[in-house]
Protein backbone atom coordinates (compact mmCIF):
# COMPACT_ATOMS: atom_id res chain seq x y z
CA MET A 1 -0.64 8.26 -10.48
CA ALA A 2 -3.16 11.00 -9.71
CA PRO A 3 -1.27 14.00 -8.32
CA LEU A 4 -3.02 13.77 -4.88
CA ALA A 5 -2.42 9.95 -4.69
CA LYS A 6 0.93 10.63 -5.71
CA ILE A 7 1.58 13.55 -2.52
CA ARG A 8 0.02 11.14 0.03
CA GLY A 9 2.02 8.02 -0.82
CA GLU A 10 5.43 10.31 -0.76
CA ARG A 11 4.28 12.58 2.50
CA ASP A 12 6.07 10.36 4.87
CA ARG A 13 9.40 10.53 3.33
CA MET A 14 9.00 14.44 2.80
CA SER A 15 10.90 17.12 5.01
CA ALA A 16 8.92 19.15 7.43
CA ILE A 17 8.37 22.19 5.09
CA GLU A 18 7.30 20.02 2.45
CA ARG A 19 5.26 18.15 4.55
CA ARG A 20 3.39 21.25 4.83
CA ILE A 21 2.83 22.11 1.59
CA ALA A 22 1.35 18.80 1.21
CA ASP A 23 -0.95 18.72 4.04
CA PHE A 24 -2.25 22.05 2.61
CA MET A 25 -3.00 20.63 -1.00
CA LEU A 26 -4.43 17.50 0.48
CA GLU A 27 -6.68 19.71 2.70
CA ASN A 28 -7.49 22.24 0.21
CA ALA A 29 -6.83 20.59 -3.27
CA HIS A 30 -10.32 22.72 -4.60
CA LEU A 31 -8.83 25.99 -3.62
CA LEU A 32 -5.75 25.93 -5.25
CA ARG A 33 -6.98 26.80 -8.91
CA ASP A 34 -7.20 30.66 -6.93
CA TYR A 35 -3.45 30.42 -5.36
CA SER A 36 -0.40 31.32 -7.36
CA SER A 37 3.11 29.62 -5.88
CA GLN A 38 3.37 33.16 -4.48
CA GLN A 39 0.39 33.24 -2.44
CA LEU A 40 0.84 29.87 -1.28
CA ALA A 41 3.86 30.24 0.15
CA ASN A 42 2.80 33.71 1.83
CA ALA A 43 -0.09 31.19 3.44
CA LEU A 44 2.46 28.76 4.47
CA GLY A 45 4.97 30.92 5.54
CA ILE A 46 8.27 29.75 3.53
CA SER A 47 9.51 30.51 0.16
CA GLN A 48 8.39 30.69 -3.01
CA SER A 49 11.39 28.52 -4.28
CA SER A 50 9.87 26.19 -1.29
CA VAL A 51 6.99 25.68 -3.53
CA VAL A 52 8.76 25.27 -6.86
CA LYS A 53 11.07 22.59 -5.50
CA PHE A 54 8.07 20.51 -3.82
CA SER A 55 6.35 20.84 -7.64
CA GLN A 56 9.45 19.83 -9.32
CA LYS A 57 10.14 17.14 -6.68
CA LEU A 58 7.02 15.56 -7.85
CA GLY A 59 7.90 15.21 -11.18
CA PHE A 60 6.00 18.33 -12.49
CA LYS A 61 7.93 21.21 -14.47
CA GLY A 62 6.37 23.51 -11.59
CA TYR A 63 3.60 25.17 -9.61
CA PRO A 64 2.02 25.59 -12.47
CA ASP A 65 1.84 22.14 -14.12
CA LEU A 66 1.00 20.76 -10.83
CA LYS A 67 -2.00 23.18 -10.25
CA PHE A 68 -3.49 22.40 -13.54
CA SER A 69 -2.86 18.35 -13.01
CA ILE A 70 -4.99 18.29 -9.35
CA GLY A 71 -7.30 20.94 -11.09
CA GLU A 72 -8.13 17.78 -13.95
CA SER A 73 -7.85 14.93 -11.22
CA LEU A 74 -10.33 16.63 -9.34
CA ALA A 75 -12.45 17.30 -12.33
CA ARG A 76 -12.82 13.83 -13.64
CA ARG A 77 -13.42 12.71 -10.16
CA GLU A 78 -16.44 14.88 -9.84
CA SER A 79 -17.77 14.03 -13.10
CA GLY A 80 -17.71 10.52 -12.23
CA GLY A 81 -14.77 9.38 -14.58
CA THR A 82 -16.33 10.19 -17.68
CA GLY A 83 -14.36 11.90 -20.41
CA PRO A 84 -14.30 15.16 -21.73
CA GLY A 85 -17.44 16.55 -23.31
CA MET A 86 -19.31 13.23 -21.74
CA ALA A 87 -21.85 13.26 -19.48
CA PRO A 88 -22.79 10.30 -16.81
CA SER A 89 -25.64 8.71 -17.84
CA ALA A 90 -29.13 9.48 -16.77
CA ARG A 91 -28.80 5.48 -15.00
CA ARG A 92 -25.98 6.52 -13.12
CA LEU A 93 -27.05 9.77 -12.00
CA GLY A 94 -30.48 8.39 -10.70
CA ASN A 95 -28.92 5.55 -8.98
CA PRO A 96 -27.02 6.16 -6.31
CA GLY A 97 -25.95 2.28 -5.85
CA ILE A 98 -23.77 2.58 -9.39
CA LEU A 99 -22.28 5.85 -7.77
CA LEU A 100 -21.19 4.49 -4.62
CA ALA A 101 -19.82 1.56 -6.48
CA GLU A 102 -17.71 3.28 -8.78
CA SER A 103 -16.40 5.75 -6.22
CA LEU A 104 -15.50 3.10 -4.24
CA TRP A 105 -13.69 1.35 -7.48
CA ARG A 106 -12.01 4.68 -8.11
CA ALA A 107 -10.40 5.08 -4.73
CA LYS A 108 -9.43 1.19 -4.61
CA GLY A 109 -7.62 1.52 -7.63
CA GLU A 110 -5.81 5.14 -6.30
CA ALA A 111 -4.73 3.09 -3.58
CA VAL A 112 -3.47 0.17 -5.60
CA GLN A 113 -1.43 2.24 -7.99
CA VAL A 114 0.40 4.57 -5.07
CA THR A 115 0.99 0.58 -3.08
CA THR A 116 2.68 -0.36 -6.19
CA ALA A 117 4.98 2.89 -7.45
CA LEU A 118 5.83 2.57 -3.55
CA ASN A 119 7.41 -0.74 -4.21
CA ALA A 120 9.98 -1.25 -6.42
CA HIS A 121 9.73 -4.47 -8.54
CA ALA A 122 12.90 -5.72 -7.53
CA ASP A 123 11.56 -5.87 -3.67
CA VAL A 124 8.50 -7.90 -4.80
CA ALA A 125 10.88 -10.16 -6.28
CA ALA A 126 13.28 -10.38 -3.53
CA ALA A 127 10.03 -11.41 -1.06
CA ALA A 128 8.85 -13.76 -3.41
CA GLU A 129 12.73 -15.58 -4.23
CA ALA A 130 12.83 -15.61 -0.26
CA ILE A 131 9.57 -17.72 0.03
CA ARG A 132 10.65 -20.04 -2.60
CA GLY A 133 14.01 -20.84 -1.41
CA ALA A 134 12.74 -21.24 2.28
CA GLY A 135 12.54 -23.92 3.91
CA LYS A 136 9.79 -23.04 6.37
CA VAL A 137 7.46 -19.78 5.96
CA TYR A 138 5.51 -18.51 8.92
CA ALA A 139 2.85 -15.80 8.15
CA ILE A 140 1.90 -14.12 10.70
CA GLY A 141 -0.38 -10.98 11.50
CA VAL A 142 -3.31 -9.87 14.31
CA GLY A 143 -6.43 -8.67 13.90
CA ASN A 144 -7.33 -8.06 10.28
CA ASP A 145 -4.05 -8.58 9.36
CA GLY A 146 -4.64 -12.15 10.92
CA LEU A 147 -6.90 -12.65 7.85
CA TYR A 148 -4.69 -11.96 5.07
CA ALA A 149 -1.83 -13.86 6.78
CA ARG A 150 -4.13 -17.13 6.88
CA ALA A 151 -4.93 -16.47 3.01
CA ILE A 152 -1.42 -15.90 1.92
CA ALA A 153 -0.44 -19.34 4.44
CA ILE A 154 -3.03 -21.46 2.30
CA LYS A 155 -2.13 -20.25 -0.85
CA LEU A 156 1.52 -21.18 -0.38
CA ALA A 157 0.39 -24.52 0.97
CA LEU A 158 -1.52 -25.13 -2.19
CA ILE A 159 1.71 -24.01 -4.43
CA GLY A 160 3.75 -26.82 -1.84
CA ARG A 161 5.50 -24.64 0.47
CA THR A 162 5.39 -25.59 4.24
CA ALA A 163 3.28 -22.63 5.54
CA ILE A 164 2.67 -21.87 9.27
CA HIS A 165 0.38 -19.25 10.15
CA LEU A 166 0.28 -17.78 13.63
CA PHE A 167 -2.13 -15.62 15.01
CA ASP A 168 -1.71 -16.27 19.05
CA THR A 169 0.90 -12.62 19.74
CA ALA A 170 1.72 -15.09 23.22
CA LEU A 171 2.61 -18.09 21.44
CA MET A 172 4.60 -15.89 17.98
CA ALA A 173 7.80 -16.63 19.61
CA VAL A 174 7.36 -19.86 20.98
CA GLY A 175 5.79 -20.86 17.46
CA THR A 176 8.66 -19.56 15.91
CA SER A 177 11.54 -21.33 18.14
CA SER A 178 11.89 -23.92 15.51
CA ALA A 179 13.14 -21.51 12.49
CA THR A 180 16.03 -22.30 11.28
CA ALA A 181 18.66 -20.10 8.64
CA GLY A 182 17.00 -19.53 5.27
CA ASP A 183 13.30 -19.93 6.87
CA VAL A 184 11.03 -16.64 5.79
CA LEU A 185 8.97 -14.41 8.78
CA LEU A 186 5.91 -12.66 6.58
CA VAL A 187 4.73 -10.37 8.92
CA LEU A 188 1.58 -8.32 8.20
CA CYS A 189 1.13 -5.44 10.41
CA GLU A 190 -1.00 -2.31 9.57
CA HIS A 191 0.89 0.09 11.66
CA GLY A 192 4.16 -1.60 12.52
CA GLN A 193 3.53 -0.68 16.10
CA GLU A 194 2.74 -4.31 17.56
CA ALA A 195 5.32 -4.84 20.47
CA ALA A 196 4.81 -8.95 20.12
CA LEU A 197 5.66 -8.69 16.21
CA CYS A 198 8.37 -6.91 16.79
CA GLN A 199 10.10 -9.50 19.40
CA THR A 200 9.53 -12.05 17.39
CA ALA A 201 10.82 -10.62 13.86
CA ARG A 202 13.77 -9.56 16.22
CA LEU A 203 14.63 -13.09 17.20
CA PHE A 204 13.21 -14.49 14.06
CA ARG A 205 16.57 -12.85 12.46
CA GLN A 206 18.73 -13.71 15.28
CA ARG A 207 18.63 -17.30 14.68
CA GLY A 208 19.45 -16.53 10.51
CA GLY A 209 15.73 -16.35 9.33
CA LYS A 210 14.46 -13.77 7.11
CA VAL A 211 11.92 -11.43 7.98
CA VAL A 212 9.60 -9.61 5.24
CA THR A 213 7.32 -7.13 6.69
CA ILE A 214 3.91 -5.61 4.87
CA THR A 215 2.99 -1.94 6.54
CA ARG A 216 1.67 1.33 6.23
CA HIS A 217 4.13 3.45 4.50
CA THR A 218 4.95 5.29 7.73
CA ALA A 219 8.22 5.10 9.64
CA ASN A 220 7.50 2.18 12.39
CA ALA A 221 9.23 -0.26 14.57
CA LEU A 222 8.29 -2.90 12.99
CA ARG A 223 9.75 -1.81 9.59
CA ALA A 224 13.67 -1.62 11.67
CA HIS A 225 13.58 -5.34 11.94
CA ALA A 226 12.97 -6.36 8.24
CA ASP A 227 15.31 -7.83 5.66
CA ILE A 228 12.95 -6.62 2.92
CA ALA A 229 10.03 -4.59 3.83
CA LEU A 230 7.03 -3.54 1.60
CA LEU A 231 5.09 -0.62 1.93
CA VAL A 232 0.89 -0.23 1.56
CA SER A 233 -0.26 3.48 0.68
CA ALA A 234 -4.39 3.88 1.25
CA HIS A 235 -6.00 7.13 2.74
CA ASP A 236 -8.93 8.28 2.87
CA PRO A 237 -10.93 10.95 5.75
CA ARG A 238 -13.72 8.67 6.34
CA PRO A 239 -12.29 5.49 8.21
CA GLN A 240 -14.73 3.24 6.97
CA VAL A 241 -13.25 3.58 3.33
CA GLU A 242 -9.71 3.76 4.67
CA LEU A 243 -10.06 0.12 6.32
CA LEU A 244 -11.39 -0.89 2.44
CA LEU A 245 -8.64 0.74 0.60
CA TYR A 246 -6.13 -0.56 3.03
CA GLN A 247 -7.29 -4.15 2.50
CA ALA A 248 -7.48 -3.97 -1.10
CA ALA A 249 -4.53 -2.41 -1.64
CA LEU A 250 -2.46 -5.27 0.78
CA GLN A 251 -4.70 -7.81 -0.95
CA HIS A 252 -3.06 -6.58 -4.56
CA LEU A 253 0.82 -6.63 -2.38
CA LEU A 254 0.13 -9.97 -1.68
CA ASP A 255 -1.27 -11.25 -5.11
CA LEU A 256 2.01 -10.27 -6.94
CA VAL A 257 4.06 -11.87 -4.48
CA PHE A 258 1.74 -15.20 -5.25
CA LEU A 259 1.83 -14.74 -9.09
CA LEU A 260 5.47 -14.07 -8.89
CA LEU A 261 6.16 -17.50 -7.17
CA CYS A 262 3.53 -18.98 -9.62
CA GLU A 263 5.83 -18.43 -12.59
CA ASP A 264 8.20 -21.22 -10.89
CA GLU A 265 6.84 -24.50 -13.03
CA ALA A 266 6.83 -26.76 -9.95
CA HIS A 267 4.88 -24.30 -7.66
CA LEU A 268 2.18 -23.64 -11.32
CA ARG A 269 2.17 -27.38 -11.22
CA MET A 270 1.15 -28.14 -7.69
CA LEU A 271 -0.85 -25.24 -7.37
CA VAL A 272 -3.07 -27.38 -10.36
CA GLU A 273 -2.83 -30.75 -8.80
CA ASN A 274 -4.06 -29.02 -5.44
CA ALA A 275 -6.79 -27.26 -6.85
CA ALA A 276 -8.14 -30.25 -9.07
CA PRO A 277 -11.43 -31.62 -7.28
CA ILE A 278 -10.97 -34.67 -5.49
CA GLU A 279 -12.49 -37.93 -6.99
């Protein structure tokens, strides 16, 4: 995983001092080559050992190893992902459309990579298993998340699951009032602060249902109501790009759950039957 992506992904679980180091590195990555661990510590007003421990916590031998990895990652990004000694082709340099597409592709790949690393396979598998054994699956989300909730509900119906898509926040609590023990509520909410979704999740659990949430990798109210909390990490200073990265990582996470469900032969057979053209 790219070191800066790893720092972004881990930031919300860091201590206050670690977040200060992380923010400095994320905002001044190009300057790190000129900073020793002591100079970085002095700039932040912390101890040198804090910088060393921060680097080791991320899986590096020490600060020089982390600094080299960040520099190497930046060099690859600036060269358009070409290998050592390879210059970008004239066609790519002269075509801004290709450069834009490649830049977006790399950014999406990084967001997906960090998101995958954040979610233990056991958690993704547990979400799939809960859906597999559910009598009914309620998929809810608002705004852009609602589009993905509707899409996963359709996919679940294709493999024979009873899936209900809810999109009106005023009626979500009513819509799930028929839930019984063993049913699953799949809640998609980017920032996890939607009060109506939190209330619906709380009531759902009181009825014996299981709540699966997908939110950003931040501390948020909705995660507190989850039996299984899946996380998305997607960061970019450009809001239009960050939106696309979040959607790409969210879709990838939902796709993983769907693929695990399709390992069930009955589900796969139902998908093939439903996908066949109607004559």
